[in-house]
mmCIF file of C-alpha atoms and ligand atoms in Angstrom:
data_model
loop_
_atom_site.group_PDB
_atom_site.id
_atom_site.type_symbol
_atom_site.label_atom_id
_atom_site.label_comp_id
_atom_site.label_asym_id
_atom_site.label_seq_id
_atom_site.Cartn_x
_atom_site.Cartn_y
_atom_site.Cartn_z
ATOM 1 C CA UNK A 1 154.699 -52.228 156.025
ATOM 2 C CA UNK A 2 153.735 -48.836 154.646
ATOM 3 C CA UNK A 3 155.894 -47.021 152.131
ATOM 4 C CA UNK A 4 157.761 -43.961 153.488
ATOM 5 C CA UNK A 5 158.396 -41.282 150.849
ATOM 6 C CA UNK A 6 161.193 -38.741 151.101
ATOM 7 C CA UNK A 7 158.821 -35.811 150.613
ATOM 8 C CA UNK A 8 155.106 -35.117 150.299
ATOM 9 C CA UNK A 9 154.159 -31.783 148.719
ATOM 10 C CA UNK A 10 150.697 -30.556 149.662
ATOM 11 C CA UNK A 11 149.263 -28.590 146.743
ATOM 12 C CA UNK A 12 149.816 -28.891 142.983
ATOM 13 C CA UNK A 13 149.690 -25.186 142.071
ATOM 14 C CA UNK A 14 152.656 -23.264 140.702
ATOM 15 C CA UNK A 15 154.617 -23.496 143.980
ATOM 16 C CA UNK A 16 154.039 -27.240 144.334
ATOM 17 C CA UNK A 17 155.138 -27.832 140.731
ATOM 18 C CA UNK A 18 158.311 -25.762 141.183
ATOM 19 C CA UNK A 19 159.118 -27.795 144.302
ATOM 20 C CA UNK A 20 158.460 -30.975 142.303
ATOM 21 C CA UNK A 21 160.951 -29.890 139.653
ATOM 22 C CA UNK A 22 163.758 -29.568 142.205
ATOM 23 C CA UNK A 23 162.778 -32.719 144.097
ATOM 24 C CA UNK A 24 162.969 -34.633 140.802
ATOM 25 C CA UNK A 25 166.374 -33.149 140.010
ATOM 26 C CA UNK A 26 167.606 -34.336 143.383
ATOM 27 C CA UNK A 27 166.222 -37.798 142.592
ATOM 28 C CA UNK A 28 164.073 -37.837 145.698
ATOM 29 C CA UNK A 29 161.146 -40.135 146.107
ATOM 30 C CA UNK A 30 158.186 -37.790 146.394
ATOM 31 C CA UNK A 31 154.500 -37.266 145.742
ATOM 32 C CA UNK A 32 152.394 -34.151 145.198
ATOM 33 C CA UNK A 33 148.875 -34.297 146.661
ATOM 34 C CA UNK A 34 146.317 -31.853 145.288
ATOM 35 C CA UNK A 35 142.652 -31.503 146.095
ATOM 36 C CA UNK A 36 141.633 -30.184 142.679
ATOM 37 C CA UNK A 37 140.366 -32.620 140.050
ATOM 38 C CA UNK A 38 142.375 -30.824 137.364
ATOM 39 C CA UNK A 39 145.745 -29.115 136.931
ATOM 40 C CA UNK A 40 146.089 -25.335 137.381
ATOM 41 C CA UNK A 41 145.953 -24.632 141.143
ATOM 42 C CA UNK A 42 144.332 -21.330 142.123
ATOM 43 C CA UNK A 43 144.228 -20.182 138.507
ATOM 44 C CA UNK A 44 141.298 -22.564 137.989
ATOM 45 C CA UNK A 45 139.215 -20.324 140.245
ATOM 46 C CA UNK A 46 140.449 -16.901 139.178
ATOM 47 C CA UNK A 47 138.098 -14.538 137.374
ATOM 48 C CA UNK A 48 137.925 -15.005 133.614
ATOM 49 C CA UNK A 49 139.752 -11.828 132.601
ATOM 50 C CA UNK A 50 142.630 -12.197 135.087
ATOM 51 C CA UNK A 51 146.045 -12.077 133.435
ATOM 52 C CA UNK A 52 149.580 -12.373 134.701
ATOM 53 C CA UNK A 53 151.304 -9.181 135.800
ATOM 54 C CA UNK A 54 154.330 -9.891 133.660
ATOM 55 C CA UNK A 55 155.041 -11.079 130.110
ATOM 56 C CA UNK A 56 155.388 -14.828 129.522
ATOM 57 C CA UNK A 57 159.183 -14.757 129.250
ATOM 58 C CA UNK A 58 159.381 -13.380 132.794
ATOM 59 C CA UNK A 59 156.784 -15.668 134.368
ATOM 60 C CA UNK A 60 158.378 -19.069 134.019
ATOM 61 C CA UNK A 61 158.700 -21.875 136.506
ATOM 62 C CA UNK A 62 162.175 -23.439 136.824
ATOM 63 C CA UNK A 63 163.437 -25.404 133.859
ATOM 64 C CA UNK A 64 161.020 -24.480 131.086
ATOM 65 C CA UNK A 65 160.142 -21.019 129.770
ATOM 66 C CA UNK A 66 156.468 -20.189 129.541
ATOM 67 C CA UNK A 67 155.548 -20.210 125.831
ATOM 68 C CA UNK A 68 155.141 -16.752 124.301
ATOM 69 C CA UNK A 69 151.620 -15.377 124.298
ATOM 70 C CA UNK A 70 149.916 -13.262 121.644
ATOM 71 C CA UNK A 71 148.968 -11.037 124.561
ATOM 72 C CA UNK A 72 151.548 -8.971 126.391
ATOM 73 C CA UNK A 73 150.354 -10.459 129.690
ATOM 74 C CA UNK A 74 149.321 -14.134 129.384
ATOM 75 C CA UNK A 75 145.647 -14.912 129.954
ATOM 76 C CA UNK A 76 144.298 -17.089 132.765
ATOM 77 C CA UNK A 77 143.785 -20.045 130.391
ATOM 78 C CA UNK A 78 147.326 -19.720 129.037
ATOM 79 C CA UNK A 79 148.676 -19.899 132.598
ATOM 80 C CA UNK A 80 146.572 -23.001 133.285
ATOM 81 C CA UNK A 81 147.753 -24.615 130.024
ATOM 82 C CA UNK A 82 151.361 -23.892 130.922
ATOM 83 C CA UNK A 83 151.003 -25.412 134.398
ATOM 84 C CA UNK A 84 149.295 -28.507 132.938
ATOM 85 C CA UNK A 85 151.999 -28.978 130.304
ATOM 86 C CA UNK A 86 154.719 -28.360 132.883
ATOM 87 C CA UNK A 87 153.646 -31.188 135.119
ATOM 88 C CA UNK A 88 153.433 -33.544 132.118
ATOM 89 C CA UNK A 89 156.807 -32.451 130.755
ATOM 90 C CA UNK A 90 158.574 -33.287 134.020
ATOM 91 C CA UNK A 91 156.334 -36.295 134.712
ATOM 92 C CA UNK A 92 155.645 -34.977 138.171
ATOM 93 C CA UNK A 93 153.961 -37.554 140.387
ATOM 94 C CA UNK A 94 150.670 -35.877 141.320
ATOM 95 C CA UNK A 95 147.632 -37.487 142.876
ATOM 96 C CA UNK A 96 144.474 -35.423 142.455
ATOM 97 C CA UNK A 97 141.162 -35.116 144.262
ATOM 98 C CA UNK A 98 143.100 -35.758 147.444
ATOM 99 C CA UNK A 99 142.554 -33.398 150.351
ATOM 100 C CA UNK A 100 145.040 -33.430 153.175
ATOM 101 C CA UNK A 101 143.070 -33.277 156.398
ATOM 102 C CA UNK A 102 145.647 -33.679 159.119
ATOM 103 C CA UNK A 103 149.321 -34.299 159.716
ATOM 104 C CA UNK A 104 151.077 -35.817 162.683
ATOM 105 C CA UNK A 105 154.689 -36.772 163.173
ATOM 106 C CA UNK A 106 156.306 -39.535 165.116
ATOM 107 C CA UNK A 107 159.914 -40.762 165.148
ATOM 108 C CA UNK A 108 160.838 -38.358 162.337
ATOM 109 C CA UNK A 109 158.112 -39.675 160.056
ATOM 110 C CA UNK A 110 155.122 -37.574 159.019
ATOM 111 C CA UNK A 111 151.742 -39.243 158.823
ATOM 112 C CA UNK A 112 149.641 -37.359 156.263
ATOM 113 C CA UNK A 113 145.914 -38.058 156.638
ATOM 114 C CA UNK A 114 143.789 -37.512 153.534
ATOM 115 C CA UNK A 115 140.251 -38.201 152.341
ATOM 116 C CA UNK A 116 141.699 -41.230 150.509
ATOM 117 C CA UNK A 117 143.959 -42.763 153.118
ATOM 118 C CA UNK A 118 147.195 -42.124 154.970
ATOM 119 C CA UNK A 119 150.593 -41.347 153.398
ATOM 120 C CA UNK A 120 153.973 -41.394 155.134
ATOM 121 C CA UNK A 121 157.033 -39.238 154.453
ATOM 122 C CA UNK A 122 160.227 -37.944 155.991
ATOM 123 C CA UNK A 123 159.415 -34.340 155.033
ATOM 124 C CA UNK A 124 156.352 -32.329 154.085
ATOM 125 C CA UNK A 125 156.213 -29.158 151.978
ATOM 126 C CA UNK A 126 153.133 -26.987 152.463
ATOM 127 C CA UNK A 127 152.318 -25.459 149.047
ATOM 128 C CA UNK A 128 148.576 -25.213 149.565
ATOM 129 C CA UNK A 129 148.298 -21.527 148.672
ATOM 130 C CA UNK A 130 145.730 -19.135 150.052
ATOM 131 C CA UNK A 131 142.785 -19.330 147.659
ATOM 132 C CA UNK A 132 140.845 -21.658 149.944
ATOM 133 C CA UNK A 133 140.750 -19.085 152.717
ATOM 134 C CA UNK A 134 139.239 -15.823 151.481
ATOM 135 C CA UNK A 135 139.283 -13.096 154.115
ATOM 136 C CA UNK A 136 136.401 -10.714 154.809
ATOM 137 C CA UNK A 137 136.838 -8.240 157.681
ATOM 138 C CA UNK A 138 134.448 -8.316 160.603
ATOM 139 C CA UNK A 139 132.093 -5.387 160.071
ATOM 140 C CA UNK A 140 129.212 -4.527 162.332
ATOM 141 C CA UNK A 141 125.887 -5.386 160.697
ATOM 142 C CA UNK A 142 127.375 -7.341 157.770
ATOM 143 C CA UNK A 143 125.099 -10.295 158.466
ATOM 144 C CA UNK A 144 122.006 -8.084 158.106
ATOM 145 C CA UNK A 145 122.808 -7.019 154.508
ATOM 146 C CA UNK A 146 120.157 -8.453 152.175
ATOM 147 C CA UNK A 147 121.949 -7.881 148.859
ATOM 148 C CA UNK A 148 124.535 -10.028 147.085
ATOM 149 C CA UNK A 149 127.930 -10.460 148.777
ATOM 150 C CA UNK A 150 130.824 -12.294 147.187
ATOM 151 C CA UNK A 151 134.571 -12.445 147.723
ATOM 152 C CA UNK A 152 136.914 -11.865 144.774
ATOM 153 C CA UNK A 153 137.815 -15.575 145.099
ATOM 154 C CA UNK A 154 134.347 -16.338 143.702
ATOM 155 C CA UNK A 155 134.105 -13.501 141.195
ATOM 156 C CA UNK A 156 134.033 -14.750 137.579
ATOM 157 C CA UNK A 157 132.874 -11.824 135.417
ATOM 158 C CA UNK A 158 130.814 -8.644 135.505
ATOM 159 C CA UNK A 159 127.667 -10.069 133.886
ATOM 160 C CA UNK A 160 125.854 -11.006 137.110
ATOM 161 C CA UNK A 161 126.263 -7.390 138.274
ATOM 162 C CA UNK A 162 124.886 -5.710 135.158
ATOM 163 C CA UNK A 163 122.539 -2.845 136.123
ATOM 164 C CA UNK A 164 123.044 -3.415 139.874
ATOM 165 C CA UNK A 165 124.549 -0.769 142.118
ATOM 166 C CA UNK A 166 127.829 -2.325 143.244
ATOM 167 C CA UNK A 167 130.336 -1.567 145.986
ATOM 168 C CA UNK A 168 133.844 -2.992 145.565
ATOM 169 C CA UNK A 169 135.828 -3.119 148.815
ATOM 170 C CA UNK A 170 139.629 -3.274 148.966
ATOM 171 C CA UNK A 171 142.544 -1.203 147.724
ATOM 172 C CA UNK A 172 144.692 -3.969 146.217
ATOM 173 C CA UNK A 173 145.100 -5.276 142.699
ATOM 174 C CA UNK A 174 141.919 -7.354 142.843
ATOM 175 C CA UNK A 175 139.876 -4.333 143.898
ATOM 176 C CA UNK A 176 141.286 -2.125 141.139
ATOM 177 C CA UNK A 177 140.871 -4.788 138.444
ATOM 178 C CA UNK A 178 137.309 -5.648 139.465
ATOM 179 C CA UNK A 179 136.285 -1.965 139.649
ATOM 180 C CA UNK A 180 137.759 -1.611 136.147
ATOM 181 C CA UNK A 181 135.689 -4.504 134.817
ATOM 182 C CA UNK A 182 132.352 -4.033 136.608
ATOM 183 C CA UNK A 183 132.278 -0.278 135.949
ATOM 184 C CA UNK A 184 131.871 -1.086 132.251
ATOM 185 C CA UNK A 185 128.419 -2.584 132.839
ATOM 186 C CA UNK A 186 127.016 -0.687 135.811
ATOM 187 C CA UNK A 187 127.479 1.947 138.536
ATOM 188 C CA UNK A 188 130.307 1.104 140.909
ATOM 189 C CA UNK A 189 131.679 2.712 144.035
ATOM 190 C CA UNK A 190 135.057 1.737 145.456
ATOM 191 C CA UNK A 191 135.676 1.613 149.188
ATOM 192 C CA UNK A 192 139.279 1.703 150.414
ATOM 193 C CA UNK A 193 140.671 2.278 153.903
ATOM 194 C CA UNK A 194 143.435 4.489 152.516
ATOM 195 C CA UNK A 195 143.825 6.157 149.140
ATOM 196 C CA UNK A 196 144.784 3.542 146.514
ATOM 197 C CA UNK A 197 148.511 3.581 145.727
ATOM 198 C CA UNK A 198 149.653 2.859 142.185
ATOM 199 C CA UNK A 199 152.975 1.750 140.799
ATOM 200 C CA UNK A 200 154.372 3.872 137.973
ATOM 201 C CA UNK A 201 152.934 2.863 134.583
ATOM 202 C CA UNK A 202 156.211 1.368 133.380
ATOM 203 C CA UNK A 203 156.545 -1.006 136.366
ATOM 204 C CA UNK A 204 155.260 -4.505 135.626
ATOM 205 C CA UNK A 205 155.638 -7.902 137.235
ATOM 206 C CA UNK A 206 159.097 -8.403 135.738
ATOM 207 C CA UNK A 207 160.408 -5.408 137.609
ATOM 208 C CA UNK A 208 158.603 -6.517 140.785
ATOM 209 C CA UNK A 209 160.101 -10.003 140.663
ATOM 210 C CA UNK A 210 163.583 -8.504 140.258
ATOM 211 C CA UNK A 211 163.058 -6.199 143.228
ATOM 212 C CA UNK A 212 161.609 -9.022 145.343
ATOM 213 C CA UNK A 213 164.567 -11.276 144.455
ATOM 214 C CA UNK A 214 167.099 -8.561 145.279
ATOM 215 C CA UNK A 215 165.286 -7.934 148.593
ATOM 216 C CA UNK A 216 165.318 -11.647 149.428
ATOM 217 C CA UNK A 217 169.042 -11.949 148.634
ATOM 218 C CA UNK A 218 169.892 -8.839 150.684
ATOM 219 C CA UNK A 219 167.918 -10.131 153.678
ATOM 220 C CA UNK A 220 169.621 -13.528 153.389
ATOM 221 C CA UNK A 221 172.997 -11.836 153.552
ATOM 222 C CA UNK A 222 171.874 -9.489 156.350
ATOM 223 C CA UNK A 223 172.377 -6.424 154.131
ATOM 224 C CA UNK A 224 170.113 -3.353 154.099
ATOM 225 C CA UNK A 225 167.774 -3.054 151.134
ATOM 226 C CA UNK A 226 166.236 -0.004 149.529
ATOM 227 C CA UNK A 227 163.453 -0.909 147.085
ATOM 228 C CA UNK A 228 163.821 2.376 145.199
ATOM 229 C CA UNK A 229 160.679 3.756 146.835
ATOM 230 C CA UNK A 230 158.379 1.231 145.137
ATOM 231 C CA UNK A 231 156.007 -0.497 147.515
ATOM 232 C CA UNK A 232 155.663 -3.963 146.044
ATOM 233 C CA UNK A 233 152.072 -4.155 147.278
ATOM 234 C CA UNK A 234 150.914 -1.155 145.236
ATOM 235 C CA UNK A 235 148.524 -1.604 142.325
ATOM 236 C CA UNK A 236 150.132 -2.723 139.082
ATOM 237 C CA UNK A 237 148.989 -0.653 136.101
ATOM 238 C CA UNK A 238 147.912 -3.518 133.855
ATOM 239 C CA UNK A 239 146.063 -2.401 130.685
ATOM 240 C CA UNK A 240 142.480 -2.711 132.084
ATOM 241 C CA UNK A 241 143.433 -0.611 135.136
ATOM 242 C CA UNK A 242 145.029 2.053 132.930
ATOM 243 C CA UNK A 243 141.889 2.076 130.794
ATOM 244 C CA UNK A 244 139.684 2.467 133.909
ATOM 245 C CA UNK A 245 141.843 5.377 135.034
ATOM 246 C CA UNK A 246 141.287 7.085 131.693
ATOM 247 C CA UNK A 247 137.500 6.682 132.191
ATOM 248 C CA UNK A 248 137.840 8.343 135.604
ATOM 249 C CA UNK A 249 136.289 5.453 137.554
ATOM 250 C CA UNK A 250 139.195 4.685 139.903
ATOM 251 C CA UNK A 251 137.972 6.986 142.636
ATOM 252 C CA UNK A 252 137.848 5.869 146.251
ATOM 253 C CA UNK A 253 134.803 6.745 148.326
ATOM 254 C CA UNK A 254 136.763 6.084 151.525
ATOM 255 C CA UNK A 255 135.866 3.574 154.190
ATOM 256 C CA UNK A 256 132.645 2.605 155.929
ATOM 257 C CA UNK A 257 132.089 1.783 159.562
ATOM 258 C CA UNK A 258 129.153 -0.565 159.510
ATOM 259 C CA UNK A 259 126.448 -2.097 157.360
ATOM 260 C CA UNK A 260 122.673 -2.311 157.445
ATOM 261 C CA UNK A 261 120.157 -4.369 155.521
ATOM 262 C CA UNK A 262 120.368 -2.281 152.315
ATOM 263 C CA UNK A 263 123.941 -1.056 152.248
ATOM 264 C CA UNK A 264 126.737 0.612 154.177
ATOM 265 C CA UNK A 265 127.157 3.502 156.618
ATOM 266 C CA UNK A 266 130.128 5.648 155.556
ATOM 267 C CA UNK A 267 132.574 7.128 158.074
ATOM 268 C CA UNK A 268 130.702 10.456 158.089
ATOM 269 C CA UNK A 269 127.494 8.652 159.112
ATOM 270 C CA UNK A 270 125.808 8.805 155.670
ATOM 271 C CA UNK A 271 123.871 5.711 154.657
ATOM 272 C CA UNK A 272 124.078 4.441 151.071
ATOM 273 C CA UNK A 273 122.141 1.580 149.464
ATOM 274 C CA UNK A 274 123.845 -1.045 147.316
ATOM 275 C CA UNK A 275 122.562 -4.136 145.531
ATOM 276 C CA UNK A 276 125.845 -6.018 145.722
ATOM 277 C CA UNK A 277 129.182 -5.940 147.528
ATOM 278 C CA UNK A 278 132.353 -7.523 146.165
ATOM 279 C CA UNK A 279 134.953 -8.073 148.895
ATOM 280 C CA UNK A 280 138.482 -7.779 147.478
ATOM 281 C CA UNK A 281 139.989 -8.028 150.919
ATOM 282 C CA UNK A 282 142.621 -10.691 150.446
ATOM 283 C CA UNK A 283 143.276 -14.134 151.785
ATOM 284 C CA UNK A 284 144.602 -15.820 154.901
ATOM 285 C CA UNK A 285 146.781 -18.892 154.655
ATOM 286 C CA UNK A 286 144.915 -22.129 154.211
ATOM 287 C CA UNK A 287 142.830 -22.746 157.343
ATOM 288 C CA UNK A 288 144.288 -26.172 157.642
ATOM 289 C CA UNK A 289 147.865 -24.943 157.954
ATOM 290 C CA UNK A 290 146.858 -21.943 160.014
ATOM 291 C CA UNK A 291 145.420 -24.375 162.545
ATOM 292 C CA UNK A 292 148.146 -26.958 162.504
ATOM 293 C CA UNK A 293 151.480 -25.252 161.807
ATOM 294 C CA UNK A 294 152.603 -28.768 162.081
ATOM 295 C CA UNK A 295 156.356 -28.659 162.308
ATOM 296 C CA UNK A 296 159.179 -26.577 163.656
ATOM 297 C CA UNK A 297 160.694 -26.892 160.218
ATOM 298 C CA UNK A 298 157.685 -25.425 158.458
ATOM 299 C CA UNK A 299 158.305 -21.919 157.157
ATOM 300 C CA UNK A 300 154.580 -21.515 156.585
ATOM 301 C CA UNK A 301 154.058 -20.627 160.224
ATOM 302 C CA UNK A 302 156.594 -17.861 160.405
ATOM 303 C CA UNK A 303 154.759 -15.278 158.400
ATOM 304 C CA UNK A 304 150.994 -15.501 158.598
ATOM 305 C CA UNK A 305 150.209 -12.029 157.411
ATOM 306 C CA UNK A 306 147.154 -11.645 155.267
ATOM 307 C CA UNK A 307 147.831 -11.680 151.553
ATOM 308 C CA UNK A 308 146.163 -8.843 149.734
ATOM 309 C CA UNK A 309 146.167 -9.272 146.005
HETATM 310 C C1 FAD B 401 144.893 -9.882 140.722
HETATM 311 C C2 FAD B 401 145.868 -11.042 140.817
HETATM 312 C C3 FAD B 401 146.979 -11.059 139.977
HETATM 313 C C4 FAD B 401 147.937 -12.066 140.061
HETATM 314 N N1 FAD B 401 149.005 -12.036 139.240
HETATM 315 C C5 FAD B 401 149.975 -12.959 139.349
HETATM 316 C C6 FAD B 401 151.148 -12.931 138.523
HETATM 317 O O1 FAD B 401 151.307 -12.079 137.673
HETATM 318 N N2 FAD B 401 152.090 -13.892 138.692
HETATM 319 C C7 FAD B 401 151.946 -14.864 139.631
HETATM 320 O O2 FAD B 401 152.834 -15.696 139.764
HETATM 321 N N3 FAD B 401 150.859 -14.911 140.423
HETATM 322 C C8 FAD B 401 149.880 -13.995 140.306
HETATM 323 N N4 FAD B 401 148.768 -14.049 141.103
HETATM 324 C C9 FAD B 401 148.757 -14.965 142.221
HETATM 325 C C10 FAD B 401 148.557 -16.386 141.864
HETATM 326 O O3 FAD B 401 147.269 -16.642 141.373
HETATM 327 C C11 FAD B 401 148.780 -17.169 143.169
HETATM 328 O O4 FAD B 401 149.698 -16.503 143.968
HETATM 329 C C12 FAD B 401 149.352 -18.514 142.878
HETATM 330 O O5 FAD B 401 148.383 -19.285 142.234
HETATM 331 C C13 FAD B 401 149.805 -19.172 144.155
HETATM 332 O O6 FAD B 401 150.402 -20.403 143.814
HETATM 333 P P1 FAD B 401 150.522 -21.534 144.885
HETATM 334 O O7 FAD B 401 151.060 -22.727 144.163
HETATM 335 O O8 FAD B 401 151.224 -21.040 146.075
HETATM 336 O O9 FAD B 401 149.028 -21.822 145.365
HETATM 337 P P2 FAD B 401 147.762 -22.325 144.533
HETATM 338 O O10 FAD B 401 147.843 -21.969 143.109
HETATM 339 O O11 FAD B 401 146.592 -21.881 145.344
HETATM 340 O O12 FAD B 401 147.897 -23.902 144.634
HETATM 341 C C14 FAD B 401 147.675 -24.609 145.827
HETATM 342 C C15 FAD B 401 147.036 -25.932 145.516
HETATM 343 O O13 FAD B 401 146.912 -26.640 146.730
HETATM 344 C C16 FAD B 401 145.641 -27.243 146.794
HETATM 345 N N5 FAD B 401 145.313 -27.460 148.208
HETATM 346 C C17 FAD B 401 144.959 -26.534 149.125
HETATM 347 N N6 FAD B 401 144.718 -27.115 150.322
HETATM 348 C C18 FAD B 401 144.940 -28.449 150.137
HETATM 349 C C19 FAD B 401 144.844 -29.583 150.992
HETATM 350 N N7 FAD B 401 144.500 -29.461 152.278
HETATM 351 N N8 FAD B 401 145.100 -30.809 150.466
HETATM 352 C C20 FAD B 401 145.464 -30.935 149.164
HETATM 353 N N9 FAD B 401 145.560 -29.895 148.312
HETATM 354 C C21 FAD B 401 145.313 -28.665 148.795
HETATM 355 C C22 FAD B 401 144.729 -26.244 146.112
HETATM 356 O O14 FAD B 401 143.525 -26.827 145.704
HETATM 357 C C23 FAD B 401 145.618 -25.797 144.944
HETATM 358 O O15 FAD B 401 145.467 -26.628 143.828
HETATM 359 C C24 FAD B 401 147.771 -13.095 141.016
HETATM 360 C C25 FAD B 401 146.631 -13.134 141.824
HETATM 361 C C26 FAD B 401 145.691 -12.118 141.720
HETATM 362 C C27 FAD B 401 144.466 -12.155 142.603
#
């Protein structure tokens, strides 16, 4: 007879750990399956200079405050350390290097197929994030471009772009932060479909989380919500972005229609050569869940908009 768990959580990033905390409090029999070898979720793959949007005291998972950082906004490695300590502190049952490949359900039991065997549970939580599914728009001629092309999911630092002519594509936070960093070592142009929109300087992640929580609560109660004119998707003015603004490098060149072997063709028909293109064009949900949407009870399927960080 196989063992049937109460819950299997797919993904051991920050969402999976937060779920684990509550599952433990409710004394449920559960397991978190994560395909990474190490703790840290998507933060393991983020670029080296990425920081949180909000100070440590406003970035905590349930139960345990994130330790204070010497930096106003905690660094990537501090976030990873916190996540690693969090799972130890709550002795969360996590099995690593396990990739969930398929899920079926029969007689109210889920059969979770992985690269290391099959697990059974009464419920499944999809906390697999988006990092595994970087999105690049379909652009005519993209396949003919002979230069370097990477997605922000694979960007680590500006060094490999030193002295190259670089185009950064995308008007979100990733685009702004990568323009800020790469423009320190070389010539960068920034392509955006619409003019980049910035949050006021004083608005950080703490404010955004409060607004998002108030919005969620209002929607739950069916009440109207006015987010005080702040679009939560606008660029957060973290210190490197402010510094780039003061250097005058946050200037959009607009959008391009197509590409050719050496570069892009701008909307007005002008051709421009580039050595490298960095796509900061967001993520789709994990391909696996996109394909399966395996249960009526899965919220994952309800909102499959692209994420644009
Ligand atoms: C510029 C920028 C700034 C950001 N700032 C902040 C911020 O200030 N605060 C903040 O909270 N977030 C911030 N983020 C976002 C943050 O990095 C992610 O939103 C967060 O990591 C998502 O957590 P998650 O647990 O949902 O997913 P993830 O961290 O992606 O974790 C999912 C886990 O599931 C695993 N997995 C995926 N598929 C499978 C499978 N089939 N089987 C088994 N395991 C699987 C993955 O390997 C991963 O370990 C920022 C991101 C960017 C780009």
